[in-house]
Short mmCIF file of C-alpha atoms in Angstrom, two decimals:
data_model
loop_
_atom_site.label_atom_id
_atom_site.label_comp_id
_atom_site.label_asym_id
_atom_site.label_seq_id
_atom_site.Cartn_x
_atom_site.Cartn_y
_atom_site.Cartn_z
CA UNK A 227 -12.68 0.00 19.04
CA UNK A 228 -9.68 -2.06 19.97
CA UNK A 229 -6.37 -2.58 18.23
CA UNK A 230 -6.45 -6.30 19.01
CA UNK A 231 -5.51 -7.36 15.52
CA UNK A 232 -2.22 -5.46 15.73
CA UNK A 233 -1.11 -7.55 18.68
CA UNK A 234 -1.86 -10.90 17.06
CA UNK A 235 -0.68 -10.33 13.50
CA UNK A 236 2.74 -11.77 14.27
CA UNK A 237 1.56 -14.69 16.42
CA UNK A 238 0.55 -17.01 13.60
CA UNK A 239 2.42 -20.27 13.98
CA UNK A 240 0.63 -22.42 11.42
CA UNK A 241 2.94 -21.51 8.57
CA UNK A 242 2.22 -22.54 5.00
CA UNK A 243 3.87 -21.83 1.70
CA UNK A 244 3.00 -22.07 -1.93
CA UNK A 245 5.04 -24.72 -3.72
CA UNK A 246 5.25 -23.54 -7.32
CA UNK A 247 2.86 -20.69 -6.61
CA UNK A 248 1.75 -20.19 -10.17
CA UNK A 249 0.36 -23.69 -10.67
CA UNK A 250 -0.25 -25.25 -7.25
CA UNK A 251 -2.93 -23.35 -5.41
CA UNK A 252 -3.12 -25.54 -2.32
CA UNK A 253 -1.08 -25.15 0.82
CA UNK A 254 1.52 -27.59 2.08
CA UNK A 255 3.40 -27.43 5.40
CA UNK A 256 7.14 -26.92 5.15
CA UNK A 257 9.44 -29.59 6.54
CA UNK A 258 9.95 -29.43 10.31
CA UNK A 259 6.95 -27.17 10.80
CA UNK A 260 3.68 -27.95 12.53
CA UNK A 261 1.10 -29.97 10.67
CA UNK A 262 -2.45 -28.66 10.70
CA UNK A 263 -3.73 -31.27 13.16
CA UNK A 264 -0.93 -30.61 15.62
CA UNK A 265 -1.29 -26.85 15.37
CA UNK A 266 -5.02 -26.90 16.07
CA UNK A 267 -4.53 -28.72 19.36
CA UNK A 268 -4.21 -25.18 20.72
CA UNK A 269 -7.62 -23.44 20.64
CA UNK A 270 -5.89 -20.10 20.04
CA UNK A 271 -4.65 -21.43 16.69
CA UNK A 272 -8.01 -20.58 15.09
CA UNK A 273 -7.71 -16.93 16.03
CA UNK A 274 -4.05 -16.89 15.05
CA UNK A 275 -4.79 -18.39 11.64
CA UNK A 276 -7.47 -15.74 11.13
CA UNK A 277 -4.88 -13.11 12.06
CA UNK A 278 -2.54 -14.53 9.42
CA UNK A 279 -5.30 -14.16 6.82
CA UNK A 280 -5.85 -10.52 7.73
CA UNK A 281 -2.09 -9.98 7.85
CA UNK A 282 -1.86 -11.34 4.32
CA UNK A 283 -2.66 -7.85 3.06
CA UNK A 284 -0.25 -5.94 5.29
CA UNK A 285 2.70 -8.32 5.78
CA UNK A 286 4.91 -10.20 3.35
CA UNK A 287 6.10 -13.16 5.39
CA UNK A 288 6.60 -14.73 8.79
CA UNK A 289 9.41 -12.48 10.04
CA UNK A 290 9.25 -8.72 9.82
CA UNK A 291 10.43 -6.84 7.94
CA UNK A 292 11.99 -9.63 5.83
CA UNK A 293 13.62 -13.03 6.06
CA UNK A 294 10.88 -15.66 5.81
CA UNK A 295 8.78 -14.57 2.82
CA UNK A 296 5.42 -16.03 1.87
CA UNK A 297 6.43 -15.95 -1.80
CA UNK A 298 9.74 -16.45 -3.57
CA UNK A 299 10.88 -14.87 -6.82
CA UNK A 300 10.65 -11.14 -6.09
CA UNK A 301 12.09 -8.92 -3.36
CA UNK A 302 9.96 -9.36 -0.24
CA UNK A 303 9.12 -5.68 -0.02
CA UNK A 304 7.95 -5.68 -3.63
CA UNK A 305 5.80 -8.79 -3.10
CA UNK A 306 3.59 -7.28 -0.38
CA UNK A 307 -0.15 -7.50 -1.21
CA UNK A 308 -1.06 -3.87 -0.49
CA UNK A 309 2.04 -2.49 -2.20
CA UNK A 310 1.35 -4.54 -5.33
CA UNK A 311 -2.37 -3.75 -5.39
CA UNK A 312 -1.63 -0.03 -4.98
CA UNK A 313 0.75 -0.17 -7.93
CA UNK A 314 -1.82 -1.92 -10.11
CA UNK A 315 -4.45 0.68 -9.24
CA UNK A 316 -2.33 3.83 -9.13
CA UNK A 317 0.80 3.52 -11.26
CA UNK A 318 -1.35 2.53 -14.24
CA UNK A 319 -3.40 5.73 -13.87
CA UNK A 320 -3.30 9.51 -14.13
CA UNK A 321 -2.54 9.94 -10.43
CA UNK A 322 0.93 8.46 -9.97
CA UNK A 323 4.16 7.38 -11.60
CA UNK A 324 7.46 6.11 -10.19
CA UNK A 325 11.06 7.10 -10.88
CA UNK A 326 12.60 3.69 -10.27
CA UNK A 327 13.78 1.37 -13.03
CA UNK A 328 13.33 -1.93 -11.22
CA UNK A 329 12.59 -4.59 -13.84
CA UNK A 330 9.41 -3.78 -15.76
CA UNK A 331 7.91 -1.39 -13.22
CA UNK A 332 7.90 1.54 -15.68
CA UNK A 333 5.68 -0.45 -18.04
CA UNK A 334 2.78 -0.09 -15.60
CA UNK A 335 2.40 3.66 -15.99
CA UNK A 336 3.23 3.56 -19.69
CA UNK A 337 0.58 0.85 -20.22
CA UNK A 338 2.92 -1.28 -22.31
CA UNK A 339 3.05 -4.30 -19.99
CA UNK A 340 3.16 -7.88 -21.25
CA UNK A 341 2.28 -11.25 -19.76
CA UNK A 342 5.89 -11.48 -18.58
CA UNK A 343 5.67 -8.45 -16.27
CA UNK A 344 7.00 -9.58 -12.89
CA UNK A 345 4.91 -7.10 -10.88
CA UNK A 346 1.68 -8.26 -12.50
CA UNK A 347 2.79 -11.88 -12.04
CA UNK A 348 3.52 -11.37 -8.35
CA UNK A 349 0.21 -9.58 -7.79
CA UNK A 350 -1.55 -12.57 -9.34
CA UNK A 351 0.46 -14.98 -7.22
CA UNK A 352 -0.12 -12.99 -4.04
CA UNK A 353 -3.88 -12.98 -4.66
CA UNK A 354 -3.95 -16.73 -5.30
CA UNK A 355 -1.81 -17.33 -2.21
CA UNK A 356 -4.32 -15.36 -0.14
CA UNK A 357 -7.16 -17.43 -1.61
CA UNK A 358 -5.22 -20.56 -0.68
CA UNK A 359 -4.87 -19.41 2.93
CA UNK A 360 -8.59 -18.78 3.22
CA UNK A 361 -9.41 -22.13 1.63
CA UNK A 362 -7.20 -23.92 4.12
CA UNK A 363 -8.84 -22.21 7.08
CA UNK A 364 -12.24 -23.30 5.78
CA UNK A 365 -10.99 -26.88 5.30
CA UNK A 366 -9.70 -26.95 8.86
CA UNK A 367 -12.92 -25.63 10.44
CA UNK A 368 -15.61 -27.90 9.02
CA UNK A 369 -18.06 -29.46 11.46
CA UNK A 370 -16.33 -32.81 10.97
CA UNK A 371 -12.91 -31.34 11.80
CA UNK A 372 -14.24 -29.55 14.88
CA UNK A 373 -16.05 -32.69 16.05
CA UNK A 374 -12.85 -34.69 15.69
CA UNK A 375 -10.96 -32.21 17.85
CA UNK A 376 -13.68 -32.04 20.49
CA UNK A 377 -14.13 -28.28 20.09
CA UNK A 378 -16.59 -26.98 22.70
CA UNK A 379 -19.76 -25.04 21.92
CA UNK A 380 -18.42 -21.59 22.83
CA UNK A 381 -15.32 -21.89 20.65
CA UNK A 382 -17.36 -23.48 17.87
CA UNK A 383 -19.70 -20.47 17.84
CA UNK A 384 -16.72 -18.12 17.65
CA UNK A 385 -15.24 -20.15 14.80
CA UNK A 386 -18.44 -19.72 12.79
CA UNK A 387 -17.86 -15.95 12.88
CA UNK A 388 -14.22 -16.52 11.93
CA UNK A 389 -15.39 -18.59 8.96
CA UNK A 390 -17.67 -15.79 7.79
CA UNK A 391 -14.79 -13.29 8.04
CA UNK A 392 -12.54 -15.70 6.16
CA UNK A 393 -15.10 -15.98 3.38
CA UNK A 394 -15.23 -12.18 3.30
CA UNK A 395 -11.45 -12.05 2.92
CA UNK A 396 -11.58 -14.65 0.15
CA UNK A 397 -14.33 -12.65 -1.57
CA UNK A 398 -12.15 -9.53 -1.31
CA UNK A 399 -9.21 -11.27 -3.01
CA UNK A 400 -11.44 -12.85 -5.62
CA UNK A 401 -12.91 -9.38 -6.27
CA UNK A 402 -9.38 -8.09 -6.85
CA UNK A 403 -8.77 -11.01 -9.23
CA UNK A 404 -12.10 -10.35 -10.95
CA UNK A 405 -11.26 -6.68 -11.36
CA UNK A 406 -7.64 -7.07 -12.43
CA UNK A 407 -7.52 -10.37 -14.33
CA UNK A 408 -11.13 -11.16 -15.13
CA UNK A 409 -10.76 -14.90 -15.69
CA UNK A 410 -8.36 -16.40 -13.13
CA UNK A 411 -7.95 -19.96 -11.89
CA UNK A 412 -10.66 -20.89 -9.41
CA UNK A 413 -10.16 -22.94 -6.27
CA UNK A 414 -12.26 -23.37 -3.13
CA UNK A 415 -11.99 -25.43 0.04
CA UNK A 416 -13.85 -28.21 -1.75
CA UNK A 417 -11.07 -28.84 -4.25
CA UNK A 418 -8.48 -31.58 -3.65
CA UNK A 419 -5.27 -30.91 -1.81
CA UNK A 420 -2.10 -31.62 -3.74
CA UNK A 421 -0.93 -31.19 -7.28
CA UNK A 422 -3.79 -30.49 -9.68
CA UNK A 423 -4.49 -27.94 -12.39
CA UNK A 424 -7.24 -25.53 -11.31
CA UNK A 425 -9.97 -24.74 -13.83
CA UNK A 426 -10.35 -21.23 -15.20
CA UNK A 427 -13.47 -19.36 -14.19
CA UNK A 428 -15.11 -16.82 -16.47
CA UNK A 429 -15.54 -13.28 -15.25
CA UNK A 430 -19.35 -13.34 -15.02
CA UNK A 431 -19.22 -16.63 -13.11
CA UNK A 432 -16.65 -15.27 -10.66
CA UNK A 433 -18.87 -12.22 -10.16
CA UNK A 434 -21.75 -14.56 -9.27
CA UNK A 435 -19.54 -16.52 -6.84
CA UNK A 436 -18.34 -13.40 -5.01
CA UNK A 437 -21.89 -12.08 -4.85
CA UNK A 438 -23.28 -15.34 -3.47
CA UNK A 439 -20.52 -15.65 -0.87
CA UNK A 440 -21.10 -12.15 0.45
CA UNK A 441 -24.87 -12.54 0.58
CA UNK A 442 -24.53 -15.86 2.37
CA UNK A 443 -22.32 -14.53 5.18
CA UNK A 444 -24.20 -11.31 5.95
CA UNK A 445 -26.21 -12.65 8.87
CA UNK A 446 -23.14 -14.24 10.47
CA UNK A 447 -20.88 -11.18 10.26
CA UNK A 448 -20.57 -9.03 13.38
CA UNK A 449 -22.81 -5.96 13.42
CA UNK A 450 -21.34 -2.75 11.95
CA UNK A 451 -18.70 -1.10 14.14
CA UNK A 452 -18.84 -3.88 16.75
CA UNK A 453 -15.87 -6.03 15.73
CA UNK A 454 -12.24 -5.75 16.80
CA UNK A 455 -10.34 -2.97 15.06
CA UNK A 456 -9.03 -4.19 11.71
CA UNK A 457 -11.52 -7.05 11.40
CA UNK A 458 -14.34 -7.02 8.89
CA UNK A 459 -17.96 -6.63 9.95
CA UNK A 460 -21.31 -6.64 8.17
CA UNK A 461 -20.78 -3.10 6.85
CA UNK A 462 -17.53 -4.17 5.19
CA UNK A 463 -19.45 -6.95 3.42
CA UNK A 464 -22.15 -4.46 2.37
CA UNK A 465 -19.47 -2.13 1.03
CA UNK A 466 -17.84 -4.89 -0.99
CA UNK A 467 -21.23 -5.86 -2.41
CA UNK A 468 -21.84 -2.23 -3.34
CA UNK A 469 -18.45 -2.11 -5.08
CA UNK A 470 -19.24 -5.31 -6.93
CA UNK A 471 -22.61 -4.02 -8.13
CA UNK A 472 -21.30 -0.54 -9.01
CA UNK A 473 -18.86 -2.16 -11.46
CA UNK A 474 -21.21 -4.94 -12.61
CA UNK A 475 -21.59 -3.54 -16.12
CA UNK A 476 -17.82 -3.78 -16.59
CA UNK A 477 -17.67 -7.27 -15.11
CA UNK A 478 -20.78 -8.86 -16.65
CA UNK A 479 -22.19 -6.48 -19.26
CA UNK A 480 -25.31 -5.83 -17.15
CA UNK A 481 -25.68 -2.78 -14.89
CA UNK A 482 -26.68 -3.36 -11.24
CA UNK A 483 -26.80 0.21 -9.95
CA UNK A 484 -30.04 -0.29 -8.03
CA UNK A 485 -28.44 -3.13 -6.09
CA UNK A 486 -25.38 -0.98 -5.47
CA UNK A 487 -27.67 1.73 -4.07
CA UNK A 488 -29.28 -0.73 -1.64
CA UNK A 489 -25.97 -1.67 -0.05
CA UNK A 490 -24.52 1.85 -0.18
CA UNK A 491 -27.55 3.00 1.80
CA UNK A 492 -26.99 0.19 4.30
CA UNK A 493 -23.40 1.36 4.80
CA UNK A 494 -24.37 5.02 5.12
CA UNK A 495 -26.98 4.12 7.76
CA UNK A 496 -24.50 2.12 9.86
CA UNK A 497 -23.26 4.88 12.14
CA UNK A 498 -20.05 5.94 10.39
CA UNK A 499 -19.45 9.68 10.23
CA UNK A 500 -17.36 12.23 8.38
CA UNK A 501 -15.34 13.51 11.34
CA UNK A 502 -15.16 17.19 12.12
CA UNK A 503 -11.39 17.17 11.67
CA UNK A 504 -9.11 18.21 8.80
CA UNK A 505 -8.88 15.85 5.84
CA UNK A 506 -5.19 15.13 6.41
CA UNK A 507 -5.89 13.65 9.87
CA UNK A 508 -7.19 10.56 8.06
CA UNK A 509 -3.69 9.67 6.86
CA UNK A 510 -1.54 10.31 9.94
CA UNK A 511 0.12 7.89 12.35
CA UNK A 512 -2.74 8.18 14.84
CA UNK A 513 -5.55 7.73 12.33
CA UNK A 514 -6.81 4.87 14.49
CA UNK A 515 -7.60 7.26 17.35
CA UNK A 516 -7.69 10.92 16.19
CA UNK A 517 -11.31 10.76 15.02
CA UNK A 518 -10.55 9.56 11.50
CA UNK A 519 -11.33 5.98 12.53
CA UNK A 520 -15.03 6.86 12.82
CA UNK A 521 -15.23 7.15 9.03
CA UNK A 522 -13.40 3.94 8.15
CA UNK A 523 -15.47 0.86 7.26
CA UNK A 524 -12.55 -1.53 6.72
CA UNK A 525 -8.97 -0.73 7.61
CA UNK A 526 -5.64 -2.47 7.13
CA UNK A 527 -3.73 -1.83 10.38
CA UNK A 528 -0.02 -1.07 10.52
CA UNK A 529 2.22 -0.60 13.54
CA UNK A 530 5.82 0.59 13.37
CA UNK A 531 6.92 -2.01 15.92
CA UNK A 532 4.57 -4.96 15.36
CA UNK A 533 3.99 -4.97 11.59
CA UNK A 534 7.36 -4.20 10.10
CA UNK A 535 7.41 -4.57 6.34
CA UNK A 536 8.93 -2.76 3.37
CA UNK A 537 5.62 -2.82 1.53
CA UNK A 538 2.28 -1.49 2.68
CA UNK A 539 2.26 1.86 4.41
CA UNK A 540 6.05 1.87 4.78
CA UNK A 541 6.19 2.05 0.98
CA UNK A 542 3.36 4.60 0.72
CA UNK A 543 5.07 6.89 3.23
CA UNK A 544 8.71 6.60 2.10
CA UNK A 545 8.41 6.23 -1.67
CA UNK A 546 6.81 9.66 -2.29
CA UNK A 547 9.49 11.52 -0.30
CA UNK A 548 12.46 12.95 -2.19
CA UNK A 549 13.95 16.24 -3.37
CA UNK A 550 13.42 19.02 -0.83
CA UNK A 551 10.82 16.85 0.91
CA UNK A 552 13.69 14.73 2.16
CA UNK A 553 15.09 17.73 4.02
CA UNK A 554 12.15 17.42 6.43
CA UNK A 555 11.74 13.64 6.26
CA UNK A 556 12.09 13.33 10.04
CA UNK A 557 10.17 16.29 11.49
CA UNK A 558 7.40 16.57 8.86
CA UNK A 559 7.03 13.03 7.52
CA UNK A 560 8.06 11.10 10.65
CA UNK A 561 10.55 8.96 8.72
CA UNK A 562 13.96 9.90 10.08
CA UNK A 563 15.59 7.27 7.87
CA UNK A 564 14.61 9.34 4.83
CA UNK A 565 12.62 9.09 1.63
CA UNK A 566 12.95 6.70 -1.28
CA UNK A 567 12.70 9.24 -4.15
CA UNK A 568 10.06 7.27 -6.04
CA UNK A 569 6.42 8.23 -6.52
CA UNK A 570 5.02 11.56 -7.74
CA UNK A 571 1.87 12.79 -9.46
CA UNK A 572 0.95 14.20 -12.87
CA UNK A 573 -0.40 17.53 -14.17
CA UNK A 574 -3.87 16.07 -14.80
CA UNK A 575 -4.29 15.40 -11.11
CA UNK A 576 -2.92 18.76 -9.98
CA UNK A 577 -5.23 20.63 -12.34
CA UNK A 578 -8.34 19.05 -10.78
CA UNK A 579 -7.94 21.46 -7.88
CA UNK A 580 -8.91 25.11 -8.47
CA UNK A 581 -5.71 27.03 -7.82
CA UNK A 582 -3.80 23.76 -8.21
CA UNK A 583 -1.23 23.36 -5.41
CA UNK A 584 -2.47 26.62 -3.83
CA UNK A 585 -6.06 25.45 -3.77
CA UNK A 586 -8.37 26.32 -0.91
CA UNK A 587 -9.34 22.66 -1.05
CA UNK A 588 -7.54 21.07 1.90
CA UNK A 589 -7.29 17.76 0.07
CA UNK A 590 -4.64 19.19 -2.27
CA UNK A 591 -1.66 17.83 -0.34
CA UNK A 592 0.70 18.71 -3.17
CA UNK A 593 4.42 19.50 -2.79
CA UNK A 594 5.82 21.92 -5.36
CA UNK A 595 9.08 23.17 -3.84
CA UNK A 596 11.95 21.99 -6.04
CA UNK A 597 9.57 19.98 -8.24
CA UNK A 598 8.50 20.53 -11.85
CA UNK A 599 4.84 20.19 -12.70
CA UNK A 600 5.49 18.46 -16.02
CA UNK A 601 7.17 15.08 -16.24
CA UNK A 602 9.80 15.30 -18.96
CA UNK A 603 11.82 12.36 -17.61
CA UNK A 604 10.02 9.61 -15.70
CA UNK A 605 13.23 8.60 -13.90
CA UNK A 606 13.90 12.11 -12.55
CA UNK A 607 12.20 12.40 -9.19
CA UNK A 608 11.88 16.19 -9.37
CA UNK A 609 9.79 15.89 -12.55
CA UNK A 610 6.23 15.79 -11.26
CA UNK A 611 4.82 17.45 -8.17
CA UNK A 612 5.09 15.51 -4.91
CA UNK A 613 2.26 14.28 -2.71
CA UNK A 614 2.38 14.38 1.07
CA UNK A 615 -0.83 12.52 1.86
CA UNK A 616 0.68 9.89 4.17
CA UNK A 617 2.81 11.16 7.07
CA UNK A 618 4.04 9.10 10.00
CA UNK A 619 3.34 11.72 12.64
CA UNK A 620 0.36 12.26 14.91
CA UNK A 621 -1.82 15.38 15.02
CA UNK A 622 0.72 17.03 17.35
CA UNK A 623 3.64 16.29 15.04
CA UNK A 624 5.12 13.45 17.10
CA UNK A 625 6.73 10.69 15.01
CA UNK A 626 5.49 7.12 14.95
CA UNK A 627 6.55 4.34 17.29
CA UNK A 628 9.53 2.94 15.35
CA UNK A 629 12.60 4.89 16.54
CA UNK A 630 14.54 3.95 13.40
CA UNK A 631 12.09 5.93 11.28
CA UNK A 632 11.68 2.99 8.90
CA UNK A 633 8.28 1.53 9.70
CA UNK A 634 5.07 3.45 10.18
CA UNK A 635 1.90 3.50 12.28
CA UNK A 636 -0.48 4.73 9.56
CA UNK A 637 -3.44 2.44 8.92
CA UNK A 638 -4.68 2.07 5.34
CA UNK A 639 -8.36 2.98 4.83
CA UNK A 640 -9.47 0.38 2.29
CA UNK A 641 -13.14 1.38 2.59
CA UNK A 642 -14.38 4.61 4.10
CA UNK A 643 -17.63 6.57 4.28
CA UNK A 644 -16.53 9.26 1.82
CA UNK A 645 -16.34 6.56 -0.85
CA UNK A 646 -19.88 5.42 -0.02
CA UNK A 647 -21.10 9.04 -0.34
CA UNK A 648 -19.43 9.35 -3.73
CA UNK A 649 -20.89 6.03 -4.87
CA UNK A 650 -24.37 7.23 -3.91
CA UNK A 651 -23.82 10.47 -5.84
CA UNK A 652 -22.56 8.56 -8.88
CA UNK A 653 -25.67 6.37 -8.94
CA UNK A 654 -27.82 9.49 -8.82
CA UNK A 655 -25.79 11.15 -11.59
CA UNK A 656 -26.30 8.04 -13.72
CA UNK A 657 -30.05 8.37 -13.27
CA UNK A 658 -30.18 4.96 -11.62
CA UNK A 659 -31.93 5.89 -8.38
CA UNK A 660 -31.43 7.86 -5.20
CA UNK A 661 -32.26 11.49 -4.46
CA UNK A 662 -30.45 14.46 -6.00
CA UNK A 663 -30.76 16.61 -2.89
CA UNK A 664 -29.32 13.85 -0.72
CA UNK A 665 -26.45 13.31 -3.17
CA UNK A 666 -25.59 17.02 -3.22
CA UNK A 667 -25.70 17.04 0.58
CA UNK A 668 -23.26 14.14 0.79
CA UNK A 669 -20.83 15.81 -1.63
CA UNK A 670 -21.04 19.10 0.23
CA UNK A 671 -20.35 17.39 3.54
CA UNK A 672 -17.07 16.14 2.06
CA UNK A 673 -16.26 19.52 0.54
CA UNK A 674 -16.99 21.39 3.75
CA UNK A 675 -14.41 19.21 5.48
CA UNK A 676 -12.00 19.90 2.59
CA UNK A 677 -12.51 23.68 2.50
CA UNK A 678 -13.27 24.27 6.17
CA UNK A 679 -16.41 26.19 5.17
CA UNK A 680 -19.15 26.24 2.52
CA UNK A 681 -17.13 28.08 -0.15
CA UNK A 682 -16.56 24.86 -2.10
CA UNK A 683 -20.16 23.67 -2.04
CA UNK A 684 -21.90 22.61 -5.25
CA UNK A 685 -25.43 22.70 -6.63
CA UNK A 686 -27.47 19.99 -8.34
CA UNK A 687 -26.45 21.30 -11.76
CA UNK A 688 -22.80 20.59 -10.91
CA UNK A 689 -23.42 16.92 -10.20
CA UNK A 690 -22.42 15.39 -13.53
CA UNK A 691 -20.52 12.19 -14.20
CA UNK A 692 -17.43 14.18 -15.19
CA UNK A 693 -17.62 15.97 -11.85
CA UNK A 694 -18.01 12.67 -9.99
CA UNK A 695 -14.93 11.13 -11.63
CA UNK A 696 -12.86 14.20 -10.76
CA UNK A 697 -14.29 14.42 -7.24
CA UNK A 698 -13.46 10.78 -6.60
CA UNK A 699 -9.89 11.63 -7.55
CA UNK A 700 -9.78 14.69 -5.32
CA UNK A 701 -11.14 12.77 -2.33
CA UNK A 702 -9.73 9.26 -2.79
CA UNK A 703 -6.42 9.73 -4.62
CA UNK A 704 -3.64 7.29 -3.77
CA UNK A 705 -6.12 5.01 -1.93
CA UNK A 706 -6.06 2.31 -4.66
CA UNK A 707 -9.31 3.14 -6.46
CA UNK A 708 -8.26 5.02 -9.58
CA UNK A 709 -7.75 2.28 -12.19
CA UNK A 710 -11.13 0.73 -11.39
CA UNK A 711 -12.80 4.15 -11.52
CA UNK A 712 -11.24 5.06 -14.86
CA UNK A 713 -12.34 1.78 -16.41
CA UNK A 714 -15.92 2.22 -15.13
CA UNK A 715 -15.99 5.71 -16.69
CA UNK A 716 -14.30 4.47 -19.91
CA UNK A 717 -11.25 6.67 -19.40
CA UNK A 718 -8.49 4.13 -18.73
CA UNK A 719 -7.17 2.77 -22.02
CA UNK A 720 -8.59 3.80 -25.41
CA UNK A 721 -9.91 7.06 -23.91
CA UNK A 722 -8.18 9.39 -21.48
CA UNK A 723 -4.69 10.85 -21.91
CA UNK A 724 -2.01 11.76 -19.39
CA UNK A 725 1.74 12.21 -19.58
CA UNK A 726 3.72 9.06 -20.47
CA UNK A 727 0.64 6.95 -21.04
CA UNK A 728 1.39 4.90 -24.16
CA UNK A 729 5.14 5.54 -23.63
CA UNK A 730 5.13 9.05 -25.10
CA UNK A 731 5.76 12.17 -23.05
CA UNK A 732 2.53 13.97 -23.96
CA UNK A 733 0.53 10.76 -23.53
CA UNK A 734 -1.69 8.86 -25.92
CA UNK A 735 -4.47 6.30 -25.81
CA UNK A 736 -3.72 2.58 -25.56
CA UNK A 737 -5.50 -0.59 -26.59
CA UNK A 738 -8.87 -1.35 -24.95
CA UNK A 739 -7.72 -4.85 -23.99
CA UNK A 740 -5.54 -3.26 -21.30
CA UNK A 741 -8.63 -2.81 -19.17
CA UNK A 742 -7.70 -6.33 -18.07
CA UNK A 743 -4.28 -7.50 -16.95
CA UNK A 744 -2.77 -10.57 -18.64
CA UNK A 745 -2.71 -14.01 -17.07
CA UNK A 746 1.03 -14.46 -16.32
CA UNK A 747 2.85 -16.50 -18.93
CA UNK A 748 4.43 -18.61 -16.18
CA UNK A 749 0.99 -19.91 -15.19
CA UNK A 750 -0.17 -20.40 -18.76
CA UNK A 751 2.88 -22.56 -19.45
CA UNK A 752 1.97 -25.08 -16.74
CA UNK A 753 -1.83 -24.93 -16.47
CA UNK A 754 -3.39 -26.13 -19.70
CA UNK A 755 -6.84 -25.17 -18.42
CA UNK A 756 -6.05 -21.48 -18.80
CA UNK A 757 -6.60 -19.24 -21.81
CA UNK A 758 -4.95 -15.83 -22.10
CA UNK A 759 -7.03 -12.67 -21.90
CA UNK A 760 -7.71 -11.08 -25.29
CA UNK A 761 -4.89 -8.98 -26.73
CA UNK A 762 -1.93 -10.51 -24.91
#
């Protein structure tokens, strides 16, 4: 597979911005910048616009690492899509908390956020901005537009694939909106350009839209493992469908596990493998080439020289480093500029591993030196064990490409085969289909990689839903799955306790309405079509 996407991420010249991002969900060109018609005189503009859409998850603006942000109102590093999505999924859970006191960031882990939380607001805005980008690409690539520009048959055929990928990317962002906010504003390429108030879509209707979009593009998507590195293919669409169906009971009130099983099986049969390499290889600077890439279904590429940003993997590598970890920030973590003394984990997570930090399970990448297991003070970095999952070095210990040590080469594995294995096993454990022997085999394949032998293998009697929830944490921690998993297992809000949940040290339950995030008050104040989610 090629790293083509990394070389084109920064080439996008058709620059748009959101004017009043909360209430205007259509794109407008800035003064003195290219209009759409002028930009598309260059045939490469279609590929470059597609690159901008993919880069919407990894980058935060037009000039790395900062200077021309996509969104105004929050520090550019904070406003990065992946960094925000990770915080929504992880800081709200039993796997992570952060020492910083920036604005209302502590409210995420404590589960005391309001509709005025600036991190939730910016996540919402970033998602709607990404939807707006995809809508504009689809507007600019209709048959009528291509006819008017005299686009030849070969380029037109390529653009049809680009359109399918763009619809996948829109479905991905709408899935994130569905999962986080439930009932967001809804805009497609068919809506008018200019100032208008988007209607609110209900959660079940948005589920149906995402489902229909993904089903409609399947035959146009590139075959599994045949697209450029970092671009979505048919297996990525299958995986997103499987995710949608696995959580359907949360989203719509009706379970769709049999449909989830269909698409999980498609993914598993697509040629991805669990590599015969240590678990930690999957999160190193060369995870695009050290064998780990053969497991990844959809990746978000980062490059220390070409995709410089203070969100994304730069955040996920620097923020967890502090205390005695910072003494080896350069040689061990590959970030010579040092750690940011931010993110740690909680006792609940540590205790999922037999032997805790000394577990024979190689997935327990837990740093204890100089750290306390219990979190008595959220703002004290040394309260809470550290995690060293993401390290900007290759398998030989060589640091990443950025000589400053700021920006990293680690690619983010949004979807990988281990997740598909765990989804299959969950469906079996729920009695919703599949084969128990196959499920146990999939779990043991993951555990043999983790332990290096069969000593961690399980039997059919071990495969319970409680085991699955814990095993998903052991395998997928800090990969932006945990909040969604906890909600599906009814352990996020009014069940499940971990330190500082509910804003008390020992933890307590919170209100069930927190399974959904609030619609930001800034959008409610201008869009009279919107109603707030229950409880806020």
